[in-house]
Amino acid sequence: MSSSRRNFLAAGLALPVAATAKPGQQAPPAAPPAPRRAFAPEFRYRTLGKTGLRVTTLGFGCMITSDGSVVERAADLGITYFDTARNYGHGQNERMVGAALKGKRQHLVLSTKTEASSRQEALDQLDKSLQELGTDFVDIWYLHGKTSPAAVTDDLIEAQQAAKKAGKIRFAGVSTHGGQRELIPSLAANPHIDVILTVYNFTMEPFMNSVIEQAVKAGKGVVAMKVMAGGARRLRRGDPNLAKLQQQGAMPAALKWVLRNSNVSTTVPSMTDMDQLDDNLRAMSQTFGPEDEKLLAMHLDRIAPSYCRMCGECAGQCRQGLPVHDVLRFLTYAEGYGQFTLARERYLEMPPHHVSARCGDCPSCTVACPYGVHVARHVARAQEALA
Ligand code: SF4
Ligand code: SF4
């Protein structure tokens, strides 16, 4: 293993370190966990477009959750929207979510996704999803990770329509990690699509507000993901300023920033532990204020050269044909979420010529990011760490 990958692992997977003892000394006993304070969240609800589904503005993105008790507690406390996907954790995530929500299903809005490329493959995946989730139907079934109108094929739309007819899904959706400028207006105009799940956070350009508004005016429900701009509460690569901002509440501030847009019906931040759940529940009932604004401005300053907004505006610019926004998204999974295994799996799912491409082979980088992301530097880091 190269030293840079070792460094990367150490940073991305920064976990609490047990107190160490000198040889011959007994390790001090671990401090007991702080008691959880009684906490009564104030829930806010919005309607998901013309679906009429009432959802809490804080939903639950289950992608990187492995502890089902966090999902279960969220449902018991009153969160009503839970999101997973067929390919999260090789299908294990749906199974975990299904087990955690057993007996509560009828009160909840449940969504999953398919990355299939054909009608039959999608319908087969849906059957598997229903089996793993332990339910007869999902409320929303998304075509996963589309970045252009052309990727939302007639074949896949037909699969959604057939699934609706069969009572296996209530509503059809599309999720997107990039290319929103063209994709969201095209989805807004598509009568077969009910819900759009999109990246949306404080780093976004104003055009995102207008395309979201366009979708809502067309009756679509809008769900926001990546609401914290890739920043979990992990201390990223030992940056003490970033760590301080995170301790001061930059992550709840980011959630509040998204929730102040009433066109967003709900959000699906990833939550892996009870503290994160509590922080987000508190943020749901608070108003975005000047302190939050200050924190986010400082946060944006810190992350600007490294955070990819996944806008897809650099699509087609890489001389080796790399999907830059995907590669940088995988890097965010590893560094922001601490999910190195997931990041590597996604990276290795790319076509072999993308997996083996190296920035070092380019005389210069042809990708110009309008937001100042140092593309070649970060893509090269992803190659070094994940290939
Ligand atoms: S690198 Fe820049 S232009 Fe490319 S997807 Fe990311 S933010 Fe957009
Ligand atoms: S340096 Fe990397 S990102 Fe830039 S053009 Fe070459 S392969 Fe693409």
Coordinates of C-alpha atoms and ligand atoms in Angstrom, one line a residue:
M1 CA 0.0 0.0 0.0
S2 CA 1.4 3.4 -1.0
S3 CA 2.1 5.9 1.7
S4 CA -0.4 8.4 0.3
R5 CA -3.1 5.8 0.4
R6 CA -2.2 5.0 4.0
N7 CA -2.5 8.7 4.8
F8 CA -5.8 8.9 3.0
L9 CA -7.1 5.9 4.9
A10 CA -6.0 7.4 8.2
A11 CA -7.7 10.7 7.4
G12 CA -10.8 9.4 5.8
L13 CA -11.5 6.8 8.4
A14 CA -10.6 8.9 11.5
L15 CA -12.3 7.0 14.3
P16 CA -12.2 7.8 18.0
V17 CA -8.9 6.4 19.2
A18 CA -8.8 4.5 22.5
A19 CA -6.5 6.0 25.2
T20 CA -3.1 4.3 24.9
A21 CA -1.0 3.0 27.9
K22 CA 2.8 2.8 28.2
P23 CA 4.1 -0.8 28.5
G24 CA 3.4 -2.2 31.9
Q25 CA 0.8 0.4 32.7
Q26 CA -2.9 -0.5 32.8
A27 CA -5.0 1.5 30.3
P28 CA -7.3 3.9 32.1
P29 CA -10.9 2.8 32.1
A30 CA -13.0 4.3 29.2
A31 CA -15.2 7.2 30.3
P32 CA -18.8 6.2 30.4
P33 CA -20.9 7.6 27.5
A34 CA -22.6 10.9 28.3
P35 CA -26.3 10.3 29.1
R36 CA -28.6 11.3 26.2
R37 CA -30.6 14.3 27.2
A38 CA -34.4 14.1 26.9
F39 CA -35.2 15.8 23.7
A40 CA -38.6 16.5 22.1
P41 CA -38.1 17.5 18.4
E42 CA -40.5 19.9 16.8
F43 CA -41.5 18.4 13.5
R44 CA -42.1 20.4 10.3
Y45 CA -44.0 18.9 7.4
R46 CA -44.3 19.7 3.7
T47 CA -46.2 18.1 0.8
L48 CA -44.2 16.4 -1.9
G49 CA -45.7 18.0 -5.0
K50 CA -48.7 16.5 -6.6
T51 CA -48.1 13.2 -4.9
G52 CA -49.9 14.6 -1.9
L53 CA -47.5 12.7 0.4
R54 CA -46.9 14.6 3.7
V55 CA -43.3 14.3 4.8
T56 CA -41.2 15.6 7.6
T57 CA -38.7 18.2 6.2
L58 CA -36.0 16.1 7.7
G59 CA -35.9 12.7 6.0
F60 CA -33.3 10.0 6.5
G61 CA -30.7 9.1 3.8
C62 CA -29.8 5.5 4.7
M63 CA -27.0 5.0 2.3
I64 CA -24.1 4.8 4.7
T65 CA -26.0 3.8 7.8
S66 CA -25.1 0.4 9.2
D67 CA -26.7 0.7 12.6
G68 CA -30.4 -0.1 12.1
S69 CA -31.2 1.2 15.6
V70 CA -30.6 4.8 14.3
V71 CA -33.2 4.3 11.5
E72 CA -35.6 2.7 14.0
R73 CA -35.3 5.5 16.5
A74 CA -35.7 8.1 13.7
A75 CA -39.0 6.5 12.8
D76 CA -40.1 6.2 16.4
L77 CA -39.4 9.8 17.0
G78 CA -41.5 10.8 14.0
I79 CA -39.3 11.1 10.8
T80 CA -41.6 10.0 8.0
Y81 CA -39.3 9.7 4.9
F82 CA -36.6 7.1 4.4
D83 CA -34.5 6.7 1.4
T84 CA -32.3 3.8 0.2
A85 CA -31.3 2.2 -3.1
R86 CA -30.9 -1.3 -4.6
N87 CA -27.1 -0.9 -4.9
Y88 CA -26.3 0.5 -1.5
G89 CA -24.1 -1.9 0.4
H90 CA -24.7 -4.5 -2.3
G91 CA -28.3 -4.8 -1.3
Q92 CA -27.5 -5.1 2.4
N93 CA -28.7 -1.5 3.0
E94 CA -32.3 -2.3 1.8
R95 CA -32.3 -5.4 4.1
M96 CA -31.2 -3.3 7.1
V97 CA -33.8 -0.6 6.4
G98 CA -36.5 -3.2 5.9
A99 CA -35.6 -4.8 9.3
A100 CA -35.4 -1.5 11.1
L101 CA -38.8 -0.3 9.8
K102 CA -40.6 -3.6 10.3
G103 CA -44.0 -3.0 11.7
K104 CA -43.8 0.8 11.0
R105 CA -44.1 0.7 7.2
Q106 CA -47.7 1.9 6.9
H107 CA -46.9 5.2 8.6
L108 CA -43.9 6.0 6.4
V109 CA -42.9 7.1 3.0
L110 CA -40.2 4.8 1.7
S111 CA -38.2 5.2 -1.5
T112 CA -35.6 3.1 -3.3
K113 CA -33.7 3.4 -6.6
T114 CA -32.5 1.4 -9.5
E115 CA -29.4 1.8 -11.6
A116 CA -30.6 -0.6 -14.2
S117 CA -30.3 0.3 -17.8
S118 CA -33.2 -1.7 -19.3
R119 CA -36.9 -2.2 -18.5
Q120 CA -36.6 -5.8 -17.6
E121 CA -33.4 -5.4 -15.5
A122 CA -35.1 -2.5 -13.6
L123 CA -38.3 -4.5 -12.9
D124 CA -36.2 -7.5 -11.7
Q125 CA -34.3 -5.1 -9.4
L126 CA -37.6 -3.7 -8.1
D127 CA -38.8 -7.2 -7.1
K128 CA -35.6 -7.8 -5.3
S129 CA -35.9 -4.4 -3.5
L130 CA -39.4 -5.2 -2.3
Q131 CA -38.2 -8.6 -1.1
E132 CA -35.3 -7.1 0.8
L133 CA -37.4 -4.2 2.2
G134 CA -40.1 -6.6 3.3
T135 CA -42.9 -4.6 1.7
D136 CA -45.4 -5.0 -1.2
F137 CA -44.7 -1.5 -2.6
V138 CA -42.5 1.5 -2.3
D139 CA -43.9 5.0 -2.3
I140 CA -41.2 6.4 -4.7
W141 CA -39.0 4.4 -7.1
Y142 CA -36.2 6.5 -8.5
L143 CA -34.2 6.0 -11.7
H144 CA -30.8 6.5 -10.0
G145 CA -28.1 9.0 -10.7
K146 CA -29.1 10.4 -14.1
T147 CA -27.1 13.3 -15.4
S148 CA -28.8 14.1 -18.7
P149 CA -32.3 14.0 -20.3
A150 CA -31.1 11.3 -22.7
A151 CA -30.3 9.0 -19.7
V152 CA -34.0 8.9 -18.7
T153 CA -34.9 6.5 -21.5
D154 CA -38.4 5.5 -22.7
D155 CA -37.5 2.0 -21.6
L156 CA -36.9 3.0 -18.0
I157 CA -40.0 5.2 -17.9
E158 CA -42.0 2.2 -19.2
A159 CA -40.6 0.1 -16.4
Q160 CA -41.9 2.7 -13.9
Q161 CA -45.3 2.9 -15.5
A162 CA -45.6 -0.9 -15.5
A163 CA -44.6 -1.0 -11.8
K164 CA -47.2 1.6 -11.0
K165 CA -49.8 -0.4 -12.8
A166 CA -48.8 -3.5 -10.9
G167 CA -49.1 -1.6 -7.6
K168 CA -45.5 -2.1 -6.8
I169 CA -44.7 1.6 -6.7
R170 CA -46.9 4.6 -6.0
F171 CA -44.8 7.3 -7.6
A172 CA -42.0 7.6 -10.1
G173 CA -38.9 9.6 -9.6
V174 CA -35.4 10.4 -10.9
S175 CA -32.3 11.1 -8.8
T176 CA -29.5 13.2 -10.1
H177 CA -25.9 13.9 -9.1
G178 CA -25.1 16.2 -12.0
G179 CA -26.3 18.0 -15.1
Q180 CA -29.2 19.6 -13.3
R181 CA -29.3 22.7 -15.5
E182 CA -30.7 20.7 -18.4
L183 CA -32.0 17.6 -16.6
I184 CA -34.4 19.2 -14.0
P185 CA -36.3 21.3 -16.6
S186 CA -36.7 18.2 -18.7
L187 CA -38.0 16.2 -15.8
A188 CA -40.3 19.1 -14.9
A189 CA -41.8 18.8 -18.4
N190 CA -42.1 15.0 -18.2
P191 CA -45.7 14.0 -17.2
H192 CA -44.5 10.5 -16.0
I193 CA -42.1 11.8 -13.3
D194 CA -43.6 12.7 -9.9
V195 CA -40.5 13.3 -7.8
I196 CA -37.0 14.6 -8.3
L197 CA -34.2 13.9 -5.9
T198 CA -31.3 16.2 -6.5
V199 CA -28.0 17.4 -5.0
Y200 CA -28.8 20.8 -3.3
N201 CA -26.8 22.7 -0.8
F202 CA -25.2 26.1 0.1
T203 CA -22.5 25.8 -2.5
M204 CA -25.0 25.8 -5.4
E205 CA -25.4 28.5 -8.0
P206 CA -28.7 30.5 -8.2
F207 CA -29.7 28.5 -11.3
M208 CA -30.5 25.6 -9.0
N209 CA -33.2 27.6 -7.2
S210 CA -34.8 28.5 -10.5
V211 CA -34.8 24.9 -11.9
I212 CA -36.2 23.6 -8.6
E213 CA -38.9 26.3 -8.7
Q214 CA -39.7 25.3 -12.2
A215 CA -40.1 21.7 -11.2
V216 CA -42.3 22.6 -8.2
K217 CA -44.5 24.8 -10.4
A218 CA -45.0 21.8 -12.7
G219 CA -46.3 19.8 -9.7
K220 CA -43.1 17.7 -9.0
G221 CA -42.0 16.9 -5.5
V222 CA -38.4 17.9 -4.8
V223 CA -36.2 16.1 -2.4
A224 CA -32.7 17.4 -1.6
M225 CA -29.6 15.2 -1.0
K226 CA -25.9 16.0 -0.3
V227 CA -27.3 18.9 1.8
M228 CA -24.1 19.2 3.8
A229 CA -21.9 19.6 0.8
G230 CA -20.1 16.3 1.5
G231 CA -19.1 17.3 5.0
A232 CA -19.9 14.9 7.7
R233 CA -18.6 15.7 11.1
R234 CA -15.4 13.9 10.6
L235 CA -12.2 15.9 10.9
R236 CA -11.1 16.0 7.3
R237 CA -7.5 15.4 6.7
G238 CA -6.5 17.1 9.9
D239 CA -7.7 20.6 8.9
P240 CA -8.1 22.2 12.3
N241 CA -10.1 25.2 10.9
L242 CA -12.6 22.9 9.2
A243 CA -12.9 20.8 12.3
K244 CA -13.6 23.9 14.3
L245 CA -16.3 25.1 11.9
Q246 CA -17.9 21.7 12.1
Q247 CA -17.8 21.8 15.9
Q248 CA -19.4 25.3 15.8
G249 CA -22.4 23.9 13.9
A250 CA -21.6 24.3 10.2
M251 CA -23.4 21.0 9.4
P252 CA -26.8 21.9 11.1
A253 CA -26.4 25.3 9.5
A254 CA -26.1 23.7 6.1
L255 CA -29.3 21.7 6.7
K256 CA -31.1 24.9 7.8
W257 CA -29.9 26.6 4.7
V258 CA -31.6 24.0 2.5
L259 CA -34.8 23.9 4.6
R260 CA -35.4 27.6 4.2
N261 CA -36.2 26.9 0.6
S262 CA -39.9 25.9 0.8
N263 CA -39.7 24.4 -2.7
V264 CA -37.7 21.6 -1.2
S265 CA -40.2 19.3 0.5
T266 CA -37.7 17.1 2.4
T267 CA -34.0 16.3 2.7
V268 CA -32.1 13.0 3.1
P269 CA -28.9 13.7 5.0
S270 CA -26.9 10.6 5.8
M271 CA -27.0 9.7 9.5
T272 CA -24.9 7.1 11.1
D273 CA -25.3 7.7 14.8
M274 CA -27.8 9.0 17.4
D275 CA -25.9 12.3 17.9
Q276 CA -26.1 13.1 14.2
L277 CA -29.8 12.3 14.3
D278 CA -30.3 14.6 17.3
D279 CA -28.3 17.4 15.6
N280 CA -30.5 17.2 12.5
L281 CA -33.7 17.0 14.4
R282 CA -32.8 20.2 16.2
A283 CA -31.8 21.9 13.0
M284 CA -35.2 21.0 11.5
S285 CA -37.0 23.2 14.0
Q286 CA -34.6 26.1 13.9
T287 CA -34.5 29.1 11.6
F288 CA -31.5 29.9 9.5
G289 CA -29.9 33.0 11.0
P290 CA -27.0 35.4 10.6
E291 CA -24.7 33.1 12.7
D292 CA -25.4 30.2 10.3
E293 CA -24.7 32.5 7.4
K294 CA -21.4 33.5 8.8
L295 CA -20.4 29.8 9.5
L296 CA -21.4 28.7 6.0
A297 CA -19.5 31.6 4.4
M298 CA -16.3 30.5 6.3
H299 CA -17.1 26.9 5.5
L300 CA -17.4 27.6 1.8
D301 CA -14.1 29.4 1.9
R302 CA -12.4 26.3 3.3
I303 CA -13.9 23.8 1.0
A304 CA -14.1 25.8 -2.3
P305 CA -10.8 24.4 -3.9
S306 CA -11.7 20.8 -3.1
Y307 CA -15.5 20.5 -3.0
C308 CA -17.1 19.4 -6.3
R309 CA -20.7 20.7 -6.5
M310 CA -21.5 17.8 -8.9
C311 CA -23.0 20.3 -11.4
G312 CA -21.6 18.4 -14.3
E313 CA -20.6 21.6 -16.1
C314 CA -17.2 20.2 -16.9
A315 CA -18.7 17.1 -18.6
G316 CA -16.7 16.1 -21.7
Q317 CA -13.7 18.3 -20.9
C318 CA -11.3 15.6 -19.6
R319 CA -8.9 14.6 -22.3
Q320 CA -9.1 11.0 -21.0
G321 CA -12.9 11.0 -21.0
L322 CA -13.2 10.8 -17.2
P323 CA -16.6 11.5 -15.6
V324 CA -14.9 14.1 -13.3
H325 CA -18.0 14.8 -11.1
D326 CA -18.4 11.0 -10.4
V327 CA -14.7 10.6 -9.5
L328 CA -14.9 13.6 -7.2
R329 CA -18.1 12.3 -5.7
F330 CA -16.4 9.0 -4.8
L331 CA -13.6 11.0 -3.2
T332 CA -16.3 12.8 -1.1
Y333 CA -17.7 9.4 0.0
A334 CA -14.3 8.5 1.3
E335 CA -13.2 11.7 2.9
G336 CA -16.4 13.5 3.8
Y337 CA -18.4 10.5 4.8
G338 CA -15.5 8.3 5.9
Q339 CA -16.8 5.5 3.6
F340 CA -13.6 4.3 2.0
T341 CA -15.0 0.9 1.0
L342 CA -18.1 2.4 -0.7
A343 CA -15.9 4.9 -2.4
R344 CA -13.6 2.3 -3.8
E345 CA -16.5 0.0 -4.9
R346 CA -18.1 2.8 -6.8
Y347 CA -14.7 3.8 -8.3
L348 CA -14.0 0.3 -9.5
E349 CA -17.5 0.0 -11.1
M350 CA -16.4 2.6 -13.7
P351 CA -15.3 1.2 -17.1
P352 CA -11.8 -0.3 -17.0
H353 CA -10.2 2.6 -19.1
H354 CA -11.5 5.1 -16.6
V355 CA -10.3 3.0 -13.6
S356 CA -6.8 2.8 -15.2
A357 CA -6.6 6.5 -16.4
R358 CA -4.0 8.6 -14.6
C359 CA -3.8 12.4 -14.5
G360 CA 0.0 12.0 -14.5
D361 CA -0.2 10.9 -18.2
C362 CA -1.7 14.3 -19.2
P363 CA 0.7 17.1 -20.3
S364 CA -1.8 19.5 -18.8
C365 CA -5.4 19.3 -17.4
T366 CA -8.1 20.2 -19.9
V367 CA -10.8 20.5 -17.2
A368 CA -11.7 24.0 -16.1
C369 CA -14.0 24.2 -13.1
P370 CA -15.9 27.5 -13.0
Y371 CA -16.0 27.1 -9.2
G372 CA -12.3 26.8 -8.7
V373 CA -12.0 23.1 -7.8
H374 CA -8.4 22.0 -8.4
V375 CA -9.6 19.2 -10.6
A376 CA -6.4 17.5 -11.6
R377 CA -5.0 17.5 -8.1
H378 CA -8.2 15.9 -6.6
V379 CA -8.8 13.4 -9.4
A380 CA -5.2 12.3 -9.1
R381 CA -5.7 11.8 -5.3
A382 CA -8.8 9.7 -6.1
Q383 CA -6.8 7.6 -8.5
E384 CA -4.0 7.1 -6.0
A385 CA -6.4 6.2 -3.2
L386 CA -9.1 4.3 -4.9
A387 CA -7.8 2.6 -8.1
Ligands
SF4_1 S1 -15.4 19.9 -11.0 FE1 -16.4 21.9 -11.0 S2 -17.5 22.0 -13.0 FE2 -16.9 19.9 -12.7 S3 -18.8 18.9 -11.7 FE3 -17.4 19.6 -10.1 S4 -18.1 21.7 -9.5 FE4 -19.0 21.2 -11.5
SF4_2 S1 -5.3 15.8 -15.7 FE1 -6.8 14.3 -15.0 S2 -8.7 15.4 -15.0 FE2 -7.3 16.6 -16.2 S3 -7.6 16.0 -18.3 FE3 -6.0 14.7 -17.5 S4 -7.1 12.8 -16.7 FE4 -8.6 14.5 -17.0

